[in-house]
mmCIF file of C-alpha atoms and ligand atoms in Angstrom:
data_model
loop_
_atom_site.group_PDB
_atom_site.id
_atom_site.type_symbol
_atom_site.label_atom_id
_atom_site.label_comp_id
_atom_site.label_asym_id
_atom_site.label_seq_id
_atom_site.Cartn_x
_atom_site.Cartn_y
_atom_site.Cartn_z
ATOM 1 C CA MET U 1 -78.394 120.571 28.785
ATOM 2 C CA LYS U 2 -79.756 117.419 28.853
ATOM 3 C CA PRO U 3 -80.949 116.487 25.287
ATOM 4 C CA ILE U 4 -77.489 117.805 23.826
ATOM 5 C CA ARG U 5 -75.714 115.140 26.231
ATOM 6 C CA ASN U 6 -78.847 112.986 25.273
ATOM 7 C CA ILE U 7 -77.629 113.145 21.029
ATOM 8 C CA LEU U 8 -74.054 113.097 22.255
ATOM 9 C CA THR U 9 -74.707 109.278 23.918
ATOM 10 C CA VAL U 10 -76.736 108.468 20.678
ATOM 11 C CA LEU U 11 -74.048 110.162 18.500
ATOM 12 C CA LEU U 12 -71.058 108.040 20.586
ATOM 13 C CA LEU U 13 -72.766 104.977 20.569
ATOM 14 C CA THR U 14 -73.503 105.322 16.551
ATOM 15 C CA LEU U 15 -70.175 105.807 16.084
ATOM 16 C CA LEU U 16 -69.054 102.579 18.907
ATOM 17 C CA THR U 17 -72.001 100.589 16.725
ATOM 18 C CA LEU U 18 -70.151 101.168 13.538
ATOM 19 C CA GLY U 19 -66.808 100.955 14.976
ATOM 20 C CA ALA U 20 -67.449 97.750 16.021
ATOM 21 C CA THR U 21 -69.252 96.459 13.152
ATOM 22 C CA GLN U 22 -66.123 97.309 10.662
ATOM 23 C CA VAL U 23 -64.241 95.393 13.002
ATOM 24 C CA CYS U 24 -66.721 92.227 13.041
ATOM 25 C CA ALA U 25 -66.181 92.359 9.317
ATOM 26 C CA GLU U 26 -62.300 92.179 8.706
ATOM 27 C CA GLU U 27 -61.838 89.667 11.064
ATOM 28 C CA ILE U 28 -62.426 85.875 10.193
ATOM 29 C CA VAL U 29 -62.439 82.613 11.949
ATOM 30 C CA VAL U 30 -60.699 79.262 10.789
ATOM 31 C CA TYR U 31 -60.662 75.470 12.098
ATOM 32 C CA SER U 32 -58.546 73.769 9.925
ATOM 33 C CA ALA U 33 -57.249 70.658 9.812
ATOM 34 C CA ARG U 34 -55.036 70.870 7.884
ATOM 35 C CA ASN U 35 -51.630 71.691 8.962
ATOM 36 C CA GLU U 36 -50.390 75.228 10.494
ATOM 37 C CA GLN U 37 -47.814 75.353 7.816
ATOM 38 C CA LEU U 38 -49.646 74.696 4.558
ATOM 39 C CA ILE U 39 -52.181 77.219 5.377
ATOM 40 C CA LYS U 40 -50.555 80.304 7.176
ATOM 41 C CA PRO U 41 -48.178 81.400 3.978
ATOM 42 C CA LEU U 42 -52.279 81.934 2.092
ATOM 43 C CA PHE U 43 -53.668 83.493 5.439
ATOM 44 C CA ASP U 44 -50.950 85.267 6.052
ATOM 45 C CA ALA U 45 -51.174 86.647 1.214
ATOM 46 C CA TYR U 46 -55.052 87.163 1.160
ATOM 47 C CA THR U 47 -54.587 89.340 4.474
ATOM 48 C CA LYS U 48 -52.284 91.428 2.597
ATOM 49 C CA GLU U 49 -54.286 91.352 -0.813
ATOM 50 C CA THR U 50 -57.383 92.930 1.574
ATOM 51 C CA GLY U 51 -57.196 94.007 4.742
ATOM 52 C CA THR U 52 -59.020 90.981 6.028
ATOM 53 C CA LYS U 53 -57.219 88.733 9.712
ATOM 54 C CA ILE U 54 -57.384 85.732 9.951
ATOM 55 C CA THR U 55 -57.138 83.651 12.655
ATOM 56 C CA PHE U 56 -57.298 80.453 13.362
ATOM 57 C CA ILE U 57 -56.808 76.762 15.239
ATOM 58 C CA THR U 58 -55.460 73.802 13.837
ATOM 59 C CA ASP U 59 -57.384 70.598 14.931
ATOM 60 C CA LYS U 60 -58.305 67.724 13.922
ATOM 61 C CA ALA U 61 -60.835 66.511 11.769
ATOM 62 C CA GLY U 62 -62.809 64.476 13.817
ATOM 63 C CA PRO U 63 -62.494 67.095 17.343
ATOM 64 C CA LEU U 64 -63.080 70.627 15.090
ATOM 65 C CA LEU U 65 -65.869 68.495 14.036
ATOM 66 C CA GLN U 66 -67.353 68.339 18.152
ATOM 67 C CA ARG U 67 -66.414 71.413 18.813
ATOM 68 C CA LEU U 68 -68.108 73.151 16.494
ATOM 69 C CA LYS U 69 -71.322 71.178 17.196
ATOM 70 C CA ALA U 70 -70.757 71.848 21.003
ATOM 71 C CA GLU U 71 -70.331 75.857 20.706
ATOM 72 C CA GLY U 72 -73.358 76.094 18.210
ATOM 73 C CA LYS U 73 -74.381 79.188 17.782
ATOM 74 C CA ASN U 74 -71.526 80.586 20.123
ATOM 75 C CA THR U 75 -68.648 79.631 17.859
ATOM 76 C CA ARG U 76 -66.651 81.465 16.817
ATOM 77 C CA ALA U 77 -65.043 79.900 13.302
ATOM 78 C CA ASP U 78 -66.511 81.358 9.692
ATOM 79 C CA LEU U 79 -65.163 78.508 7.778
ATOM 80 C CA LEU U 80 -64.178 75.290 8.451
ATOM 81 C CA ILE U 81 -60.840 73.521 6.634
ATOM 82 C CA THR U 82 -61.166 70.134 6.635
ATOM 83 C CA VAL U 83 -59.102 66.183 4.237
ATOM 84 C CA ASP U 84 -61.504 64.449 2.633
ATOM 85 C CA ALA U 85 -64.827 64.070 1.249
ATOM 86 C CA GLY U 86 -66.265 61.713 3.591
ATOM 87 C CA ASN U 87 -65.526 63.657 6.816
ATOM 88 C CA LEU U 88 -66.578 67.206 4.708
ATOM 89 C CA TRP U 89 -70.093 65.823 4.009
ATOM 90 C CA HIS U 90 -70.119 64.575 7.676
ATOM 91 C CA ALA U 91 -70.244 67.928 8.588
ATOM 92 C CA ALA U 92 -72.550 68.753 6.236
ATOM 93 C CA ARG U 93 -74.612 66.255 7.447
ATOM 94 C CA GLU U 94 -74.432 67.625 10.793
ATOM 95 C CA GLY U 95 -75.613 70.848 10.395
ATOM 96 C CA VAL U 96 -72.238 72.761 11.393
ATOM 97 C CA LEU U 97 -72.376 73.593 7.453
ATOM 98 C CA GLN U 98 -74.507 76.408 5.247
ATOM 99 C CA PRO U 99 -74.931 76.473 1.795
ATOM 100 C CA VAL U 100 -73.506 79.089 -0.077
ATOM 101 C CA ASP U 101 -74.547 80.149 -2.932
ATOM 102 C CA SER U 102 -71.667 81.923 -5.485
ATOM 103 C CA ASN U 103 -70.823 81.597 -8.588
ATOM 104 C CA ILE U 104 -67.211 82.032 -8.912
ATOM 105 C CA LEU U 105 -67.476 78.562 -7.305
ATOM 106 C CA GLN U 106 -68.948 76.962 -9.062
ATOM 107 C CA GLU U 107 -67.320 78.066 -12.256
ATOM 108 C CA ASN U 108 -63.526 77.344 -10.175
ATOM 109 C CA ILE U 109 -64.240 73.865 -9.137
ATOM 110 C CA PRO U 110 -65.430 70.919 -10.887
ATOM 111 C CA ALA U 111 -69.259 70.079 -9.680
ATOM 112 C CA HIS U 112 -68.297 66.611 -9.010
ATOM 113 C CA LEU U 113 -65.681 67.956 -6.151
ATOM 114 C CA ARG U 114 -68.278 70.183 -4.605
ATOM 115 C CA ASP U 115 -71.887 69.125 -2.804
ATOM 116 C CA PRO U 116 -74.068 68.796 -4.888
ATOM 117 C CA GLY U 117 -75.840 71.381 -1.531
ATOM 118 C CA ASN U 118 -73.075 73.688 -1.794
ATOM 119 C CA GLN U 119 -72.286 73.237 1.674
ATOM 120 C CA TRP U 120 -68.500 72.520 0.904
ATOM 121 C CA PHE U 121 -65.933 72.416 -1.724
ATOM 122 C CA GLY U 122 -62.735 70.571 -2.813
ATOM 123 C CA LEU U 123 -60.135 73.125 -3.149
ATOM 124 C CA SER U 124 -57.180 70.847 -4.153
ATOM 125 C CA LEU U 125 -57.044 67.523 -5.225
ATOM 126 C CA ARG U 126 -55.254 64.042 -3.648
ATOM 127 C CA SER U 127 -55.034 61.006 -5.965
ATOM 128 C CA ARG U 128 -54.967 57.788 -4.016
ATOM 129 C CA THR U 129 -53.007 55.057 -6.254
ATOM 130 C CA ILE U 130 -51.042 52.519 -6.974
ATOM 131 C CA VAL U 131 -47.495 51.856 -5.647
ATOM 132 C CA TYR U 132 -45.273 49.575 -7.340
ATOM 133 C CA SER U 133 -42.154 48.283 -6.508
ATOM 134 C CA THR U 134 -39.515 49.514 -8.983
ATOM 135 C CA GLU U 135 -37.307 46.453 -8.648
ATOM 136 C CA ARG U 136 -39.968 43.581 -9.033
ATOM 137 C CA VAL U 137 -42.767 45.460 -10.665
ATOM 138 C CA LYS U 138 -43.448 45.823 -14.273
ATOM 139 C CA PRO U 139 -45.984 48.623 -14.965
ATOM 140 C CA GLU U 140 -47.673 46.288 -17.261
ATOM 141 C CA GLU U 141 -48.060 44.050 -14.329
ATOM 142 C CA LEU U 142 -51.093 46.510 -13.121
ATOM 143 C CA SER U 143 -53.542 47.366 -14.936
ATOM 144 C CA THR U 144 -56.666 48.524 -11.910
ATOM 145 C CA TYR U 145 -57.710 48.781 -8.198
ATOM 146 C CA GLU U 146 -60.150 45.705 -8.744
ATOM 147 C CA ALA U 147 -56.918 42.925 -10.057
ATOM 148 C CA LEU U 148 -54.930 43.991 -7.243
ATOM 149 C CA GLY U 149 -56.856 40.837 -5.816
ATOM 150 C CA GLU U 150 -55.845 38.682 -8.568
ATOM 151 C CA PRO U 151 -54.015 35.139 -7.647
ATOM 152 C CA GLN U 152 -49.881 37.032 -9.265
ATOM 153 C CA TRP U 153 -50.450 39.353 -5.665
ATOM 154 C CA LYS U 154 -51.061 35.884 -3.179
ATOM 155 C CA ASP U 155 -49.025 37.810 -0.096
ATOM 156 C CA ARG U 156 -47.194 40.669 -2.365
ATOM 157 C CA LEU U 157 -50.288 43.614 -1.652
ATOM 158 C CA LEU U 158 -49.498 46.164 1.471
ATOM 159 C CA LEU U 159 -52.250 48.106 2.750
ATOM 160 C CA ARG U 160 -53.609 50.748 5.242
ATOM 161 C CA THR U 161 -55.594 50.014 8.314
ATOM 162 C CA SER U 162 -60.054 50.483 7.630
ATOM 163 C CA LYS U 163 -59.794 52.145 9.664
ATOM 164 C CA LYS U 164 -58.490 55.582 7.939
ATOM 165 C CA VAL U 165 -61.367 58.207 6.575
ATOM 166 C CA TYR U 166 -59.006 58.014 3.515
ATOM 167 C CA ASN U 167 -59.553 54.362 2.802
ATOM 168 C CA GLN U 168 -62.999 53.748 3.683
ATOM 169 C CA SER U 169 -63.297 56.633 0.827
ATOM 170 C CA LEU U 170 -62.102 54.778 -1.429
ATOM 171 C CA ILE U 171 -64.355 51.340 -0.627
ATOM 172 C CA ALA U 172 -67.294 54.205 -1.114
ATOM 173 C CA MET U 173 -66.271 54.311 -4.476
ATOM 174 C CA LEU U 174 -66.140 50.645 -5.046
ATOM 175 C CA ILE U 175 -69.278 50.726 -3.480
ATOM 176 C CA ALA U 176 -70.631 53.617 -6.548
ATOM 177 C CA GLU U 177 -68.923 51.734 -9.201
ATOM 178 C CA HIS U 178 -70.159 47.412 -8.301
ATOM 179 C CA GLY U 179 -72.719 47.623 -5.700
ATOM 180 C CA GLU U 180 -72.315 46.357 -2.188
ATOM 181 C CA VAL U 181 -72.198 42.131 -3.436
ATOM 182 C CA GLU U 182 -69.525 42.725 -6.175
ATOM 183 C CA ALA U 183 -67.181 45.873 -4.249
ATOM 184 C CA GLU U 184 -66.812 43.563 -1.087
ATOM 185 C CA LYS U 185 -65.889 40.236 -3.013
ATOM 186 C CA ILE U 186 -63.030 42.319 -3.967
ATOM 187 C CA VAL U 187 -61.908 43.674 -1.231
ATOM 188 C CA ARG U 188 -62.270 40.343 0.415
ATOM 189 C CA SER U 189 -59.642 39.052 -2.815
ATOM 190 C CA TRP U 190 -57.101 42.601 -1.348
ATOM 191 C CA VAL U 191 -56.915 40.854 1.963
ATOM 192 C CA ASN U 192 -56.500 37.514 0.516
ATOM 193 C CA ASN U 193 -53.478 39.137 -0.260
ATOM 194 C CA LEU U 194 -52.243 40.809 1.810
ATOM 195 C CA ALA U 195 -48.307 40.461 2.088
ATOM 196 C CA ALA U 196 -48.516 41.980 6.776
ATOM 197 C CA LYS U 197 -51.324 43.752 8.505
ATOM 198 C CA PRO U 198 -52.660 46.887 7.672
ATOM 199 C CA PHE U 199 -50.031 49.522 8.077
ATOM 200 C CA SER U 200 -51.035 52.738 10.463
ATOM 201 C CA ASN U 201 -49.716 55.650 7.467
ATOM 202 C CA ASP U 202 -49.366 55.208 4.162
ATOM 203 C CA THR U 203 -45.955 56.418 4.379
ATOM 204 C CA LYS U 204 -44.825 52.954 6.221
ATOM 205 C CA VAL U 205 -46.918 51.194 3.645
ATOM 206 C CA MET U 206 -44.228 52.469 1.322
ATOM 207 C CA GLU U 207 -41.766 51.798 3.428
ATOM 208 C CA GLY U 208 -43.143 47.976 4.268
ATOM 209 C CA ILE U 209 -42.665 47.904 -0.096
ATOM 210 C CA LEU U 210 -38.753 49.363 0.005
ATOM 211 C CA ALA U 211 -38.050 47.236 3.284
ATOM 212 C CA GLY U 212 -39.364 44.019 0.722
ATOM 213 C CA GLN U 213 -42.428 43.113 3.475
ATOM 214 C CA GLY U 214 -44.767 43.363 0.030
ATOM 215 C CA ASP U 215 -44.982 44.588 -3.273
ATOM 216 C CA VAL U 216 -47.445 46.810 -4.199
ATOM 217 C CA GLY U 217 -49.336 49.169 -1.593
ATOM 218 C CA ILE U 218 -52.009 52.297 -2.405
ATOM 219 C CA VAL U 219 -51.907 55.871 -1.728
ATOM 220 C CA ASN U 220 -52.226 59.647 -1.458
ATOM 221 C CA THR U 221 -50.057 61.298 -3.738
ATOM 222 C CA TYR U 222 -48.622 63.727 -1.540
ATOM 223 C CA TYR U 223 -47.049 60.703 0.606
ATOM 224 C CA PHE U 224 -44.927 59.747 -1.762
ATOM 225 C CA GLY U 225 -44.187 63.132 -3.104
ATOM 226 C CA ARG U 226 -42.553 63.359 0.591
ATOM 227 C CA LEU U 227 -40.804 59.935 0.878
ATOM 228 C CA LEU U 228 -38.927 61.208 -2.921
ATOM 229 C CA LYS U 229 -37.857 64.117 -1.871
ATOM 230 C CA LYS U 230 -36.000 62.455 0.579
ATOM 231 C CA ASN U 231 -34.663 59.819 -1.487
ATOM 232 C CA PRO U 232 -34.247 61.343 -5.932
ATOM 233 C CA ASP U 233 -33.041 57.327 -6.142
ATOM 234 C CA LEU U 234 -36.185 55.674 -4.541
ATOM 235 C CA LYS U 235 -36.695 52.293 -5.677
ATOM 236 C CA LEU U 236 -40.743 53.313 -5.824
ATOM 237 C CA ALA U 237 -43.159 54.677 -8.918
ATOM 238 C CA LEU U 238 -46.979 55.264 -8.880
ATOM 239 C CA TYR U 239 -49.524 53.447 -11.627
ATOM 240 C CA TRP U 240 -52.700 55.357 -12.654
ATOM 241 C CA PRO U 241 -55.312 52.211 -12.573
ATOM 242 C CA ASN U 242 -58.325 52.122 -14.192
ATOM 243 C CA GLN U 243 -57.786 54.709 -17.047
ATOM 244 C CA ASN U 244 -60.554 52.342 -19.179
ATOM 245 C CA SER U 245 -63.105 52.120 -16.660
ATOM 246 C CA THR U 246 -63.731 53.966 -13.502
ATOM 247 C CA GLY U 247 -60.390 56.497 -13.470
ATOM 248 C CA VAL U 248 -58.332 56.586 -10.748
ATOM 249 C CA HIS U 249 -59.570 57.481 -7.037
ATOM 250 C CA VAL U 250 -59.527 61.261 -6.369
ATOM 251 C CA ASN U 251 -60.010 62.989 -3.099
ATOM 252 C CA VAL U 252 -60.121 66.847 -1.855
ATOM 253 C CA SER U 253 -58.915 68.981 1.154
ATOM 254 C CA GLY U 254 -62.162 71.119 1.239
ATOM 255 C CA ALA U 255 -63.392 74.245 3.518
ATOM 256 C CA GLY U 256 -67.165 75.117 4.317
ATOM 257 C CA VAL U 257 -68.888 78.049 5.602
ATOM 258 C CA THR U 258 -70.049 77.111 9.083
ATOM 259 C CA ARG U 259 -74.031 77.480 9.637
ATOM 260 C CA TYR U 260 -73.527 80.206 12.916
ATOM 261 C CA ALA U 261 -71.133 82.240 10.786
ATOM 262 C CA LYS U 262 -70.548 85.559 11.957
ATOM 263 C CA ASN U 263 -68.951 86.718 9.478
ATOM 264 C CA ALA U 264 -70.484 84.174 6.246
ATOM 265 C CA GLN U 265 -70.000 87.417 3.578
ATOM 266 C CA ALA U 266 -65.851 87.536 4.672
ATOM 267 C CA ALA U 267 -65.867 84.090 4.491
ATOM 268 C CA ILE U 268 -67.502 83.505 1.702
ATOM 269 C CA LYS U 269 -64.637 85.992 -0.089
ATOM 270 C CA LEU U 270 -62.027 84.128 1.010
ATOM 271 C CA LEU U 271 -63.399 80.823 0.504
ATOM 272 C CA GLU U 272 -63.383 82.428 -3.694
ATOM 273 C CA TRP U 273 -60.067 83.207 -3.246
ATOM 274 C CA LEU U 274 -58.560 80.164 -2.767
ATOM 275 C CA SER U 275 -59.645 78.545 -5.948
ATOM 276 C CA SER U 276 -59.302 80.771 -8.064
ATOM 277 C CA GLU U 277 -56.097 80.979 -9.751
ATOM 278 C CA LYS U 278 -54.179 83.338 -8.037
ATOM 279 C CA ALA U 279 -54.317 81.347 -4.606
ATOM 280 C CA GLN U 280 -54.445 77.412 -6.178
ATOM 281 C CA ASN U 281 -51.265 76.824 -6.406
ATOM 282 C CA LEU U 282 -50.457 78.205 -2.562
ATOM 283 C CA PHE U 283 -52.903 75.577 -1.529
ATOM 284 C CA ALA U 284 -52.178 72.673 -3.818
ATOM 285 C CA ASP U 285 -47.789 72.902 -4.175
ATOM 286 C CA ALA U 286 -47.513 73.211 -0.665
ATOM 287 C CA ASN U 287 -49.016 70.041 0.320
ATOM 288 C CA MET U 288 -47.912 68.487 -2.868
ATOM 289 C CA GLU U 289 -52.122 68.379 -3.799
ATOM 290 C CA TYR U 290 -52.846 69.203 -7.648
ATOM 291 C CA PRO U 291 -55.390 72.325 -8.450
ATOM 292 C CA VAL U 292 -59.401 71.981 -8.519
ATOM 293 C CA ASN U 293 -58.946 74.595 -10.845
ATOM 294 C CA LYS U 294 -58.563 73.586 -14.355
ATOM 295 C CA SER U 295 -57.393 76.675 -15.484
ATOM 296 C CA VAL U 296 -54.380 76.314 -12.809
ATOM 297 C CA LYS U 297 -51.314 74.744 -13.556
ATOM 298 C CA THR U 298 -50.590 71.618 -11.258
ATOM 299 C CA HIS U 299 -47.105 72.174 -9.930
ATOM 300 C CA PRO U 300 -44.511 70.482 -12.923
ATOM 301 C CA TYR U 301 -42.494 68.340 -9.519
ATOM 302 C CA VAL U 302 -46.099 66.574 -9.125
ATOM 303 C CA ALA U 303 -47.341 67.006 -13.504
ATOM 304 C CA ALA U 304 -44.070 65.365 -13.617
ATOM 305 C CA TRP U 305 -45.667 61.946 -12.195
ATOM 306 C CA GLY U 306 -47.320 61.348 -15.181
ATOM 307 C CA GLU U 307 -50.548 62.681 -16.023
ATOM 308 C CA PHE U 308 -53.534 60.583 -15.445
ATOM 309 C CA LYS U 309 -57.663 59.995 -15.937
ATOM 310 C CA ALA U 310 -59.275 60.573 -12.847
ATOM 311 C CA SER U 311 -62.947 59.510 -11.309
ATOM 312 C CA GLU U 312 -65.223 61.779 -11.461
ATOM 313 C CA GLN U 313 -68.120 60.587 -9.130
ATOM 314 C CA ASN U 314 -69.130 62.527 -7.390
ATOM 315 C CA LEU U 315 -67.209 62.519 -3.896
ATOM 316 C CA ALA U 316 -70.471 63.174 -1.942
ATOM 317 C CA ASN U 317 -70.498 58.836 -2.148
ATOM 318 C CA ALA U 318 -67.557 58.697 -0.565
ATOM 319 C CA GLY U 319 -69.927 60.472 2.462
ATOM 320 C CA MET U 320 -73.382 58.660 1.681
ATOM 321 C CA LEU U 321 -71.482 55.461 1.307
ATOM 322 C CA GLN U 322 -69.356 56.379 4.840
ATOM 323 C CA ASN U 323 -71.168 53.612 7.043
ATOM 324 C CA GLN U 324 -71.428 50.980 4.659
ATOM 325 C CA ALA U 325 -68.263 50.941 3.420
ATOM 326 C CA ILE U 326 -67.168 50.700 7.411
ATOM 327 C CA GLN U 327 -69.435 47.591 7.830
ATOM 328 C CA LEU U 328 -68.161 46.145 4.295
ATOM 329 C CA MET U 329 -64.088 46.464 5.181
ATOM 330 C CA ASP U 330 -65.309 44.914 8.799
ATOM 331 C CA ARG U 331 -67.141 41.704 7.061
ATOM 332 C CA ALA U 332 -64.442 40.955 4.786
ATOM 333 C CA ASP U 333 -61.772 41.166 7.588
ATOM 334 C CA TYR U 334 -60.060 44.351 6.619
ATOM 335 C CA ARG U 335 -58.560 44.933 9.856
HETATM 336 FE FE1 FE L 401 -53.492 62.942 4.852
#
């Protein structure tokens, strides 16, 4: 009697373990700094296609990183999605991500839009470019980011606060291109041309131009897209600077598999799917961004803003030079 009971117990335990493994493998937990409305349709599509359940929480990039660090090995998160290479780089630096060796990711995502150490991968591209008043500026008057510091733009330039990671990344890239001394001169010349104190967000920069507070500014393309959707007669246009030199500054939203992922393999599969032709339009179009996968076409609404040469500097620079950029902006009185 006893041996049979033992055998039954072992059998039961084996079945339970198998069952539990299977349930785990079919569920991925995602921490996302990208809004629910942008990621939920993607996750729903993935679940429909693969049966894999995705649970997610959304928060700002900073708190999510803190949470991952605090949770350490006990975290439930398998994948971190966040915006800006500066933030992705930080997450890797803080040790909450792990390297992923995937031919699919290497093929789908250009090298400069992912971590050389394979810990994070860009999934959608946004450019941070010049926006101008179509009533008071002719595009021929514009040329480069650097030239926004020239005397003709005195009291005509509007910028967003230097505290935003987007601007820290932009200045980090300027440092990589020009060296610190020259980059500081450029930032000082911008500050000297400011028509108003830096604004809290990109939309306010554009509203400032519309209100006549200034004539030119620097914004992320999708904020322009949102405003244009609300007002098709917007008296603003985008300009693609540095076309004869370094190219337009671009950045990404992206993701990495967490260091202590319980379902790393499943998370890698999701990441690969997000970079695939099938998912790239869903990912990029939801926020009026550009796909990172070169074989995927940009949404016509976004493509209508014009083609441009983008910088091919590796985005890891945005992270590596971030502290230098913050200190430089402080010295240059860019607040
Ligand atoms: Fe944004």
